[in-house]
mmCIF file of C-alpha atoms in Angstrom:
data_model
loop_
_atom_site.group_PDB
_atom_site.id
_atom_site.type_symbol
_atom_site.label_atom_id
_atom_site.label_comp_id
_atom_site.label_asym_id
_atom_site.label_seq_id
_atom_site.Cartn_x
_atom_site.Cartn_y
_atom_site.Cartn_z
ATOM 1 C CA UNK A 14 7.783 -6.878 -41.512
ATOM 2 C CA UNK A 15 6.383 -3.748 -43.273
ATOM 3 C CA UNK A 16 8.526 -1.463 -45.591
ATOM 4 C CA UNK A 17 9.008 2.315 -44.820
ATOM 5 C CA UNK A 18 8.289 3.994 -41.840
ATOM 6 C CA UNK A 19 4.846 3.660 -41.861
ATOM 7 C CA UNK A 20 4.938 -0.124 -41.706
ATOM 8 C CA UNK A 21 7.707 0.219 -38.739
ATOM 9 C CA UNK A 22 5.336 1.933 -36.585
ATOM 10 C CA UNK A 23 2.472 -0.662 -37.218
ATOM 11 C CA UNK A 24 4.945 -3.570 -36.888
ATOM 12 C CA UNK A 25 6.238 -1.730 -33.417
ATOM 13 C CA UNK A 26 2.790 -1.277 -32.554
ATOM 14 C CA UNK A 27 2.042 -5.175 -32.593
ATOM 15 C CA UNK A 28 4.828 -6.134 -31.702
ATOM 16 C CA UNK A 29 4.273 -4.212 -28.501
ATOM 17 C CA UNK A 30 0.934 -5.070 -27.773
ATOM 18 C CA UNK A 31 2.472 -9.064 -27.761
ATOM 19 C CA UNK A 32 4.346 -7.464 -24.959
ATOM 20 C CA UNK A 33 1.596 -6.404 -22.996
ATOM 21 C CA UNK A 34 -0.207 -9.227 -22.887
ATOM 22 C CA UNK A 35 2.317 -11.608 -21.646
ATOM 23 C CA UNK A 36 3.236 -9.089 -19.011
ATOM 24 C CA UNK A 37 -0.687 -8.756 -18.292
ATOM 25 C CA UNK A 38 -2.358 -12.278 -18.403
ATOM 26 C CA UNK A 39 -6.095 -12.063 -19.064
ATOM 27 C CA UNK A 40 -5.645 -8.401 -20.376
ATOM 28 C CA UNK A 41 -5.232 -8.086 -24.063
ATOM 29 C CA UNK A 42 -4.765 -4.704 -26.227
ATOM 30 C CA UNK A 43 -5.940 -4.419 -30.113
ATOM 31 C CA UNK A 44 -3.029 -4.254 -31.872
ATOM 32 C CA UNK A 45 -3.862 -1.670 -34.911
ATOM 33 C CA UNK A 46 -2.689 -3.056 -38.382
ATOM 34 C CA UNK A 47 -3.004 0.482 -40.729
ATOM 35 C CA UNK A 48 -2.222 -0.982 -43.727
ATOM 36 C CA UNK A 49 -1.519 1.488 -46.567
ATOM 37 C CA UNK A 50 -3.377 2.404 -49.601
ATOM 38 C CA UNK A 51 -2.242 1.381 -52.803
ATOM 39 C CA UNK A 52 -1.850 5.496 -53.430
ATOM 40 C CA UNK A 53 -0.543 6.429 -50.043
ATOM 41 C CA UNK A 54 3.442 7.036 -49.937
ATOM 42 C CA UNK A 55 5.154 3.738 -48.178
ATOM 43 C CA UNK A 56 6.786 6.295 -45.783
ATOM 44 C CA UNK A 57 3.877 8.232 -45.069
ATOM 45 C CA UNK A 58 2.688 7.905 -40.999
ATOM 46 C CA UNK A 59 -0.587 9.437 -40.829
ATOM 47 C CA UNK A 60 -2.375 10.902 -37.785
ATOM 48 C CA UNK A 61 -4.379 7.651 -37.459
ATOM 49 C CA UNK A 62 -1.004 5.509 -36.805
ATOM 50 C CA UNK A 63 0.022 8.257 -34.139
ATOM 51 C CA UNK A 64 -3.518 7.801 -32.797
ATOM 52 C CA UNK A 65 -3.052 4.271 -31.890
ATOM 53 C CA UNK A 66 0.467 4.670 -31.286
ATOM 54 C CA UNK A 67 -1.493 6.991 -28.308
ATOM 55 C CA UNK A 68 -3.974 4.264 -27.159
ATOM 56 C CA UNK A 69 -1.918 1.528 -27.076
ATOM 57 C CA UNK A 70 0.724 3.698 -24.874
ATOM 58 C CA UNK A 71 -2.131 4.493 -23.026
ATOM 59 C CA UNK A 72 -2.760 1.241 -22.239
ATOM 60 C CA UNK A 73 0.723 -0.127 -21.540
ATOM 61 C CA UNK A 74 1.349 3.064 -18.645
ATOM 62 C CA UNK A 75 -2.365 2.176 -17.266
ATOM 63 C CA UNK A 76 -1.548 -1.571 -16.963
ATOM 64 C CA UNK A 77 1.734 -0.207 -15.632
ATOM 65 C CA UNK A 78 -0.207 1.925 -12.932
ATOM 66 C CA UNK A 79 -2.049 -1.232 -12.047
ATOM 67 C CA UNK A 80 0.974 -2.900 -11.380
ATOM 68 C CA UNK A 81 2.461 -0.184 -9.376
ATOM 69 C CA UNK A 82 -0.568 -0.089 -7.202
ATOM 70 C CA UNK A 83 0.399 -3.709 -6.747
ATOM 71 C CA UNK A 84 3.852 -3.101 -5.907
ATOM 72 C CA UNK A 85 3.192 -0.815 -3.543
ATOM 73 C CA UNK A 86 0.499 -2.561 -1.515
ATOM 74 C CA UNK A 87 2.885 -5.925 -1.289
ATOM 75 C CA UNK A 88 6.007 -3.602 0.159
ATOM 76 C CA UNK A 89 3.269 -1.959 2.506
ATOM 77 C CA UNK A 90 1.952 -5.023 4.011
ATOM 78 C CA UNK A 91 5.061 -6.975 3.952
ATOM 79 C CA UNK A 92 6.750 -3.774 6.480
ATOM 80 C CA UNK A 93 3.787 -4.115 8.523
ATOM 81 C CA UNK A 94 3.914 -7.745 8.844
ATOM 82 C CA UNK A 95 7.881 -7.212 9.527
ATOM 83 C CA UNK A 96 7.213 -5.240 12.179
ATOM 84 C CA UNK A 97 4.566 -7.572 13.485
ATOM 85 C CA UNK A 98 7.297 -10.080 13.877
ATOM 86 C CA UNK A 99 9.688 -7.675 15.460
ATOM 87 C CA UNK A 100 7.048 -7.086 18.093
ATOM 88 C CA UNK A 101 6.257 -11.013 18.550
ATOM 89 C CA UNK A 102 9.636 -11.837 18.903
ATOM 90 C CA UNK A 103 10.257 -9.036 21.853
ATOM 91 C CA UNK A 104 7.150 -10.605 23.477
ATOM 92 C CA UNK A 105 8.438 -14.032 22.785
ATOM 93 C CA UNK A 106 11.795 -12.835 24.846
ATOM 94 C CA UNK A 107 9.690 -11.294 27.648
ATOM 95 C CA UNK A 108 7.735 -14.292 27.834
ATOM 96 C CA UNK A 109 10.754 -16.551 27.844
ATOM 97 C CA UNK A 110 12.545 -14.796 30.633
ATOM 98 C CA UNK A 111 9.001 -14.452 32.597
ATOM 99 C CA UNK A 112 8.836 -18.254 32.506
ATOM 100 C CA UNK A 113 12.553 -18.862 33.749
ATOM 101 C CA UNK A 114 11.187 -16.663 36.454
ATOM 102 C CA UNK A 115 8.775 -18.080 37.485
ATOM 103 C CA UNK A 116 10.409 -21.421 37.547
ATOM 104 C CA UNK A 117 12.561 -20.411 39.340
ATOM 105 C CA UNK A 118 10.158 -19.203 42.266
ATOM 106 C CA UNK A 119 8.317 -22.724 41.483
ATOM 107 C CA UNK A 120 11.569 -24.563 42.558
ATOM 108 C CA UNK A 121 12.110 -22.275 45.529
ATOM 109 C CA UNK A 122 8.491 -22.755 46.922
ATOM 110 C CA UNK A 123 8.870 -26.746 46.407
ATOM 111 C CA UNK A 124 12.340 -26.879 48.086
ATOM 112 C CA UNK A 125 10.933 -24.663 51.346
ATOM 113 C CA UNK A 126 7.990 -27.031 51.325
ATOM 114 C CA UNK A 127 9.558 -29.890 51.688
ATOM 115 C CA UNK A 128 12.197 -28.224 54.198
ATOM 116 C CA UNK A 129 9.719 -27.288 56.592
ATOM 117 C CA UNK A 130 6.536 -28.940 56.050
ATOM 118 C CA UNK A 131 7.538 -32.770 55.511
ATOM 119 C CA UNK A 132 5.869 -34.128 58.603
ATOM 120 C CA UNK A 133 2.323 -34.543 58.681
ATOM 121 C CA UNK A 134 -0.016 -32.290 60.273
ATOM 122 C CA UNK A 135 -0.709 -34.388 63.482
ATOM 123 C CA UNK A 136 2.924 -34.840 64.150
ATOM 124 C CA UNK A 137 3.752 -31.462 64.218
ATOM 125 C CA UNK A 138 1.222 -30.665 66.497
ATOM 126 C CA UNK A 139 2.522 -33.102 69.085
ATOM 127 C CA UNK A 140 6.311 -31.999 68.640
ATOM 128 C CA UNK A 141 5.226 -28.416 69.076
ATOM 129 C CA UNK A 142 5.895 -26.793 72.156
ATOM 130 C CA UNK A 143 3.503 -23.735 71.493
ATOM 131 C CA UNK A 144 0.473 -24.825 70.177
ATOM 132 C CA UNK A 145 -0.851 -20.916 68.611
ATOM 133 C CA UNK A 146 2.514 -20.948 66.809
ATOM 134 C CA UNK A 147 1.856 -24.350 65.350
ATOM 135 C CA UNK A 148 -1.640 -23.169 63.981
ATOM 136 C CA UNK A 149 -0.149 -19.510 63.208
ATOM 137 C CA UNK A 150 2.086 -21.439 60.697
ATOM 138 C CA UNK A 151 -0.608 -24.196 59.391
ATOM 139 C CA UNK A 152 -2.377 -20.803 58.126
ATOM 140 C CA UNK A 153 1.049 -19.972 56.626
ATOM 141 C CA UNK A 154 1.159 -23.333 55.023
ATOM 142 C CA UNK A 155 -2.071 -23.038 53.330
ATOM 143 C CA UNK A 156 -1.281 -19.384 51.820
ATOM 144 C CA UNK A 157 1.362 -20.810 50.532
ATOM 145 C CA UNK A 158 -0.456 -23.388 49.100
ATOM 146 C CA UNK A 159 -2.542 -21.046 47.035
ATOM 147 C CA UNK A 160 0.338 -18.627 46.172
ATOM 148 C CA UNK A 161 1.653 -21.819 44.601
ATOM 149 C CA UNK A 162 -1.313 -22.672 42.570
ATOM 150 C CA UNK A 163 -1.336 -19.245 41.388
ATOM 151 C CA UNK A 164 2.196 -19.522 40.532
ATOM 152 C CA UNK A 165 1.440 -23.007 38.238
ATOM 153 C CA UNK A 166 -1.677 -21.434 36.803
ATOM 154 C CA UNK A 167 0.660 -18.662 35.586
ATOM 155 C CA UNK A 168 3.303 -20.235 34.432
ATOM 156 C CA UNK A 169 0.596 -22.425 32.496
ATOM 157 C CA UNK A 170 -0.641 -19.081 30.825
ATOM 158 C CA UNK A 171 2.735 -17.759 29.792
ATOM 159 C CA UNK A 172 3.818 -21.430 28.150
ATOM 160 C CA UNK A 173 0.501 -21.270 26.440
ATOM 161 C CA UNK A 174 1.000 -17.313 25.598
ATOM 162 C CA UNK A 175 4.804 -18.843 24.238
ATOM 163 C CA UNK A 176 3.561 -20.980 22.061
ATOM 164 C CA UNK A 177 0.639 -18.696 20.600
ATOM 165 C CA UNK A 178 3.298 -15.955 19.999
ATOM 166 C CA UNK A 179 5.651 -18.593 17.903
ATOM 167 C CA UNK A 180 2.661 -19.953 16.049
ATOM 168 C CA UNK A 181 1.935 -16.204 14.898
ATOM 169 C CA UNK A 182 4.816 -15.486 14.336
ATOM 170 C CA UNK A 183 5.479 -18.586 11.892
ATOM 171 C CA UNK A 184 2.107 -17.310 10.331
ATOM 172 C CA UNK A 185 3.385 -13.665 9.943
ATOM 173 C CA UNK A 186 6.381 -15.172 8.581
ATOM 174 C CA UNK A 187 4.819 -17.084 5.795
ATOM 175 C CA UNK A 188 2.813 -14.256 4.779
ATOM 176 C CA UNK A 189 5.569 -11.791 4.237
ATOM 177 C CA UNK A 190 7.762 -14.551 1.794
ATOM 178 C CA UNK A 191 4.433 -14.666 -0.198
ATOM 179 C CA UNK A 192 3.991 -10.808 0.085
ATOM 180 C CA UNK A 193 7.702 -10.689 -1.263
ATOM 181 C CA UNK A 194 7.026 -12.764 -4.390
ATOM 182 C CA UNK A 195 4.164 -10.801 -5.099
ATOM 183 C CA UNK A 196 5.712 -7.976 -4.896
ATOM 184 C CA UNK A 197 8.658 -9.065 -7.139
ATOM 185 C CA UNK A 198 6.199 -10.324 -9.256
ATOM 186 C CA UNK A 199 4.741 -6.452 -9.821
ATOM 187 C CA UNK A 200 8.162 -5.346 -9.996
ATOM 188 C CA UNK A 201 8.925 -7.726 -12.924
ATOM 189 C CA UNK A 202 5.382 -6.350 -14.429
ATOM 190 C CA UNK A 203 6.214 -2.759 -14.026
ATOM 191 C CA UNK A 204 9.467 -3.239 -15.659
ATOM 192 C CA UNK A 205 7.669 -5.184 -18.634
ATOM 193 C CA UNK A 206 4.904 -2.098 -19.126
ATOM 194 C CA UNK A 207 7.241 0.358 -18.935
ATOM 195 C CA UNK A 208 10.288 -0.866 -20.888
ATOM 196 C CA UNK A 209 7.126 -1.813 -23.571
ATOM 197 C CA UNK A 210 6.079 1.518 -23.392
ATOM 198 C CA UNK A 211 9.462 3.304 -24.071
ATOM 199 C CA UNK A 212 10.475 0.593 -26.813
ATOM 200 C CA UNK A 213 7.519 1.426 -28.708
ATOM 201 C CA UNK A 214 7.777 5.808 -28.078
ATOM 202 C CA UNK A 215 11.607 5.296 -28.865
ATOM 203 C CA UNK A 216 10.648 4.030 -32.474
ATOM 204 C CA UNK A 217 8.828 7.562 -33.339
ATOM 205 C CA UNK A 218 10.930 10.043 -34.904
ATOM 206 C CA UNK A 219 11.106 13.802 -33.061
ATOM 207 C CA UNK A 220 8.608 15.311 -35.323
ATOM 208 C CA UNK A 221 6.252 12.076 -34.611
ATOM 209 C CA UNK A 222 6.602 12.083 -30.703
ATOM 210 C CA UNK A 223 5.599 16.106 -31.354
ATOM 211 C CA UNK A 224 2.245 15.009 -33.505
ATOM 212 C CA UNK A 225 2.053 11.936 -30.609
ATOM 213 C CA UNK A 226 2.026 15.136 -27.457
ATOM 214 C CA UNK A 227 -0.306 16.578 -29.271
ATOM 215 C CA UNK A 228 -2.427 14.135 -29.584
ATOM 216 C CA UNK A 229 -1.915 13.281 -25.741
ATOM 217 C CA UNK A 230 -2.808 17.060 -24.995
ATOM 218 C CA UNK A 231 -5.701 17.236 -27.526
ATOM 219 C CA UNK A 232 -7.604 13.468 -25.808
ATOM 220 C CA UNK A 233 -7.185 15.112 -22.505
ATOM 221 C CA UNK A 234 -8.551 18.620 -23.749
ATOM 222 C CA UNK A 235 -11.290 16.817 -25.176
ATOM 223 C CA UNK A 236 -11.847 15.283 -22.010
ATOM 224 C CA UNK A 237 -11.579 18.336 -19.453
ATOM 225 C CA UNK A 238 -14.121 19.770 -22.010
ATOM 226 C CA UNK A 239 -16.366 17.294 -21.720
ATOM 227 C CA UNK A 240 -16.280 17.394 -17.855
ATOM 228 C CA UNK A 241 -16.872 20.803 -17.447
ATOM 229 C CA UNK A 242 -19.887 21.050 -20.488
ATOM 230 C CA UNK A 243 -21.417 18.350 -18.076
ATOM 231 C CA UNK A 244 -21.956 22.136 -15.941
ATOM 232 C CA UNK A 245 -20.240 19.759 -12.790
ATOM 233 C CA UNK A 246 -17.927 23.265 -12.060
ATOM 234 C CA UNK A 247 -21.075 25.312 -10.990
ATOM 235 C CA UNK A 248 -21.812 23.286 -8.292
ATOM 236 C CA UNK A 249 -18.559 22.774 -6.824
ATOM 237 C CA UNK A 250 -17.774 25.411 -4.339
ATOM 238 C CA UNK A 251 -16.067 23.611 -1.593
ATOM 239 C CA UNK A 252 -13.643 25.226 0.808
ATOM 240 C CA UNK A 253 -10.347 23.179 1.740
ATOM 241 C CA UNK A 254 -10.141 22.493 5.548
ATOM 242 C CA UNK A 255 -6.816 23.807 6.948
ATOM 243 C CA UNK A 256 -5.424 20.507 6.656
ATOM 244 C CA UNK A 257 -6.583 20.495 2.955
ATOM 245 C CA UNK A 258 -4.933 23.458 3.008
ATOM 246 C CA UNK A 259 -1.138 21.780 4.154
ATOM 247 C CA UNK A 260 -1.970 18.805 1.831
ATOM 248 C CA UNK A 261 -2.647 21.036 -1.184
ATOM 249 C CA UNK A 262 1.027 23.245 0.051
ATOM 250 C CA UNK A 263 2.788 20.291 -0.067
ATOM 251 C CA UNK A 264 1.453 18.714 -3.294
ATOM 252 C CA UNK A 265 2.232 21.845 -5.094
ATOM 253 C CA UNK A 266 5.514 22.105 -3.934
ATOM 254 C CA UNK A 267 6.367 18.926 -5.524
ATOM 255 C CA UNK A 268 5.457 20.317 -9.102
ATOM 256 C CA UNK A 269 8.389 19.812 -11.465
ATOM 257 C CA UNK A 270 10.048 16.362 -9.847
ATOM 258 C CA UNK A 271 9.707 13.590 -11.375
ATOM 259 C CA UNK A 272 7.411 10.301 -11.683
ATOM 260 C CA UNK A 273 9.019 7.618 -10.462
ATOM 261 C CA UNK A 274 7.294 4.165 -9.941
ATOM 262 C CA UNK A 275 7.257 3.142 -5.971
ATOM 263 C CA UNK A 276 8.563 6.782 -4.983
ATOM 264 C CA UNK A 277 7.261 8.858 -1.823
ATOM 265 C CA UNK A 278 9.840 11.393 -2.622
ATOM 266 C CA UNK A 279 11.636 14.112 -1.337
ATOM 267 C CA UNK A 280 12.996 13.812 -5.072
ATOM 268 C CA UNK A 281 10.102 12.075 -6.867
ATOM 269 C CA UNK A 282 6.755 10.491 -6.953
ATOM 270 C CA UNK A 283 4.305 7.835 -8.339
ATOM 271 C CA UNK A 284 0.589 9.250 -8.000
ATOM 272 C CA UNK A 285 -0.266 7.533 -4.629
ATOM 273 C CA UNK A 286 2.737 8.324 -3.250
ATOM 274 C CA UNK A 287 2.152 12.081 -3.660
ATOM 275 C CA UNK A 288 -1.026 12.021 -2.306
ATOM 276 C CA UNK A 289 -0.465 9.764 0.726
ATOM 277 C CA UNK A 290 2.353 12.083 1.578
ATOM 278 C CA UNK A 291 0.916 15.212 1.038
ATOM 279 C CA UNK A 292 -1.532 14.044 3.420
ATOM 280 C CA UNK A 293 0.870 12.742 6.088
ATOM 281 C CA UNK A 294 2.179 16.113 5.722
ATOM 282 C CA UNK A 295 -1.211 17.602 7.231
ATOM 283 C CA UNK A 296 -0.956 14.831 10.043
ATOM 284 C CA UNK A 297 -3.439 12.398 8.605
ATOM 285 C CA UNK A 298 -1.891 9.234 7.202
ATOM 286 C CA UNK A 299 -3.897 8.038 4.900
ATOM 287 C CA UNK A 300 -3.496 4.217 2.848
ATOM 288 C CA UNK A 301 -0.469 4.149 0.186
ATOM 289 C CA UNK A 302 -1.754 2.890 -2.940
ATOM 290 C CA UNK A 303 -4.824 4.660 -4.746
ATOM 291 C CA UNK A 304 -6.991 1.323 -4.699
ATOM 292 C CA UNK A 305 -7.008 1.358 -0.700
ATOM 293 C CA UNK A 306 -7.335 4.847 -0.345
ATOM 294 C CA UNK A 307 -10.471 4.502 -2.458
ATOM 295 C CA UNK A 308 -11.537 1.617 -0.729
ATOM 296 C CA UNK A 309 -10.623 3.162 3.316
ATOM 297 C CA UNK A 310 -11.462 7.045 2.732
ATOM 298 C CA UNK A 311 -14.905 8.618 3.064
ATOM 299 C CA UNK A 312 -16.802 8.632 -0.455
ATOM 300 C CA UNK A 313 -18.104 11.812 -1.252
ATOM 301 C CA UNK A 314 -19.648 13.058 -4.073
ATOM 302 C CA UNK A 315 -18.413 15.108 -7.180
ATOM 303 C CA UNK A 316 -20.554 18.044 -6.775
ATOM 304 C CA UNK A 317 -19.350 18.056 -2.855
ATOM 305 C CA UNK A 318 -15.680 18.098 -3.375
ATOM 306 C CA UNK A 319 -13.120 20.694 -2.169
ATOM 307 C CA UNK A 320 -9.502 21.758 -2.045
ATOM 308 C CA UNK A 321 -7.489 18.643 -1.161
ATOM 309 C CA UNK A 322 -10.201 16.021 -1.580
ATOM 310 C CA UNK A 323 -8.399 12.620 -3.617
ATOM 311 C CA UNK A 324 -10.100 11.839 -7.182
ATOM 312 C CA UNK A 325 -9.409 8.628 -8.090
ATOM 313 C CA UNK A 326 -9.547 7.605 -12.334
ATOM 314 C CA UNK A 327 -10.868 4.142 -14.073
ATOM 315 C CA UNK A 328 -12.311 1.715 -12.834
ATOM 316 C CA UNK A 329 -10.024 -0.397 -11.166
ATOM 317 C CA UNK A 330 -8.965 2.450 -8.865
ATOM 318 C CA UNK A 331 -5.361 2.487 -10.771
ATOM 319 C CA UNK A 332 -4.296 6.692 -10.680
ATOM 320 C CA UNK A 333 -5.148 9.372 -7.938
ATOM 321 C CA UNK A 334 -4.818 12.980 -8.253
ATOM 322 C CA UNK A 335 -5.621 15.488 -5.330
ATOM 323 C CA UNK A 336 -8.398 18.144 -6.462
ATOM 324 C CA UNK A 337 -6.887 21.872 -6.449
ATOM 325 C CA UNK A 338 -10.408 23.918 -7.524
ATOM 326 C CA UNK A 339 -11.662 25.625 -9.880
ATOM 327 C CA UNK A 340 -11.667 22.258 -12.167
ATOM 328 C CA UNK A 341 -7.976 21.932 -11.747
ATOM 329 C CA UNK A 342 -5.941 18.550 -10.604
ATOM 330 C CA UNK A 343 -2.053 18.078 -9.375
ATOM 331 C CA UNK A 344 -0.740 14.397 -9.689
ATOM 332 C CA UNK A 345 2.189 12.404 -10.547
ATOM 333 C CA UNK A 346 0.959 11.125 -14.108
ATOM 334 C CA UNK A 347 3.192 8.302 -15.272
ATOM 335 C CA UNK A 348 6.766 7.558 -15.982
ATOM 336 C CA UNK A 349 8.498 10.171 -17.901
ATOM 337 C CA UNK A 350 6.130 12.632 -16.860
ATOM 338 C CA UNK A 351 6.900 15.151 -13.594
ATOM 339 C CA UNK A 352 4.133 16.348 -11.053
ATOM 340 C CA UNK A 353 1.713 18.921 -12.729
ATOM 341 C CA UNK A 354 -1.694 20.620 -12.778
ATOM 342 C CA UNK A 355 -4.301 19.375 -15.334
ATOM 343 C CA UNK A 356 -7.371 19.293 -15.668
ATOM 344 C CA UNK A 357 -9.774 17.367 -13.234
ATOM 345 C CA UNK A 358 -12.017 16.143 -16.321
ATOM 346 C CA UNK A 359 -9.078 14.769 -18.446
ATOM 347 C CA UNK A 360 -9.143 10.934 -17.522
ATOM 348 C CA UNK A 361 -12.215 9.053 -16.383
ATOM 349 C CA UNK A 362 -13.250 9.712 -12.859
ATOM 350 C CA UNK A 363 -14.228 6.824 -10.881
ATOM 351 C CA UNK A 364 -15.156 9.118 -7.629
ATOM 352 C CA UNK A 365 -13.647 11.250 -4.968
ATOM 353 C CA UNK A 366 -12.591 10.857 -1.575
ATOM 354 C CA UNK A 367 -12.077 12.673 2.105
ATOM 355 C CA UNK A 368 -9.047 12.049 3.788
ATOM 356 C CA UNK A 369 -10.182 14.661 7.028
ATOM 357 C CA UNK A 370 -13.992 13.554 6.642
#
């Protein structure tokens, strides 16, 4: 263990990044070892231990973000595949009373047969007495004959059409336990990056977590300047549709609440839930998490985009932010952060999408 505050923030900083990684198989962090100078003061925490404080908190809320995206696209297949089953089990019901139907009319048509019909044809011609009646009902006999074929082809079709409906419905089932582990899988992982994140942020002091936001707001400033040096802005003129225009309303609105993993709101949001609900807002659902709205919606390019259109960040698809103009972003940015406007430069844009193309 290190001595002085200095060596607590390096030995929280490592200690941390341990943390990450066994939350995050196959993803591992650099854990920063500052080790002082034989002149430095043992208490001294420089700018450069802030700095990776910054990336490795950085890291922990991205793999965090990751993991949301995660969470959210288990709970969103595993409703849709519970209301699959909902659905085959009505049809399994309709099916079952369509087939105790049409028993029943199969027992009916074989009890009248053999009531009526149980001499041969040649001996009911002889006992007849009127001859045209006696053929008038043959050609009754053989209706009935294919009414009852029809009626055993049918219920043939709605046994097989029982048994297809259980067999999916066994499948569905299976699916949504596994989409249930996954998903408390991605809970546990959230949890992990998060609780990592805040262990390591509640070992700064006040007037360190004030050096660490400004850090945070100088990488991003950096970033946004970067964007817009790249001259991007001056080809961006884009008008918002009107229902770019609702989305954008309703994002806005939302400024101040708070980040909250999983949320759609009223009360708060994680990134993808803001956007997907901005846009249900303006009637067009769009997908839930940020990875399948960048995989459904219409690509189009930077210089192209307008009012409302979704950016998506990094390369995995893990944060979404919905494009105001004039180089400016609103988006739910990560726990402990509430909805804001930033800048549309300040994290790495992957690409940007239509929701109304």
């Amino acid at each position: 263990m290190g001595t002085g505050k200095r060596g607590l923030i390096a030995t929280a900083v490592t200690v941390i990044g341990a943390v990450a990684v066994l939350a995050a198989p196959g993803t591992a962090f650099a854990a920063p070892s500052p080790t002082p100078s034989p002149t430095a003061s043992p208490t001294a925490v420089t700018n450069k231990d802030i700095e990776a404080v910054r990336k490795q908190l950085d890291a922990l809320y991205h793999d965090a973000a990751v993991a949301t995206d995660a969470y959210n696209a288990a709970e969103e297949k595993a409703e849709q595949q519970s209301a699959q089953i909902v659905a085959l089990a009505r049809k399994i019901v309709k099916g079952q009373e369509r087939l105790a139907e049409l028993k029943a009319r199969a027992g009916a048509a074989a009890a009248a047969q053999y009531r009526t019909y149980g001499l041969s044809d040649e001996a009911r011609l002889m006992l007849s007495d009127d001859p045209q009646e006696f053929l008038d009902s043959t050609g009754r006999v053989l209706q009935g004959q294919r009414a009852t074929k029809a009626l055993i082809a049918e219920l043939a079709r709605t046994q097989q059409d029982l048994k297809q409906y259980a067999d999916d419905a066994s499948a569905q089932w299976t699916k949504l336990e596994a989409n249930r582990k996954a998903k408390a899988t991605a809970r546990k992982k959230v949890e992990q990056q998060i609780a990592a994140a805040e262990k390591l942020e509640s070992r700064l002091e006040a007037k360190e977590k004030e050096r660490l936001a400004e850090l945070q707001e100088q990488a991003a400033r950096q970033a946004q300047t970067a964007w817009l040096d790249s001259g991007v802005l001056k080809d961006i003129s884009g008008k918002a549709s009107e229902a770019g225009k609702t989305a954008v309303a309703y994002a806005t609105n939302q400024i101040g609440k708070p980040y909250e993993w999983g949320a759609e709101g009223p009360d708060s949001y994680d990134c993808s839930g803001l956007t997907s609900q901005a846009w249900a807002s303006a009637g067009k659902p769009i997908p839930r998490t940020s990875q399948e709205q960048w995989k459904q919606l219409k690509h189009v390019d930077v210089e192209d985009m307008r009012p409302g259109d979704l950016i998506i960040y990094f390369d995995d698809a893990s944060h979404v932010a919905m494009y105001l103009g004039d180089g400016a972003i609103v988006h739910a940015p990560r726990p402990g952060r509430t909805v804001t406007i930033a800048g549309a430069g300040s994290m790495p844009i992957l690409g940007v999408v239509r929701p109304d193309a």
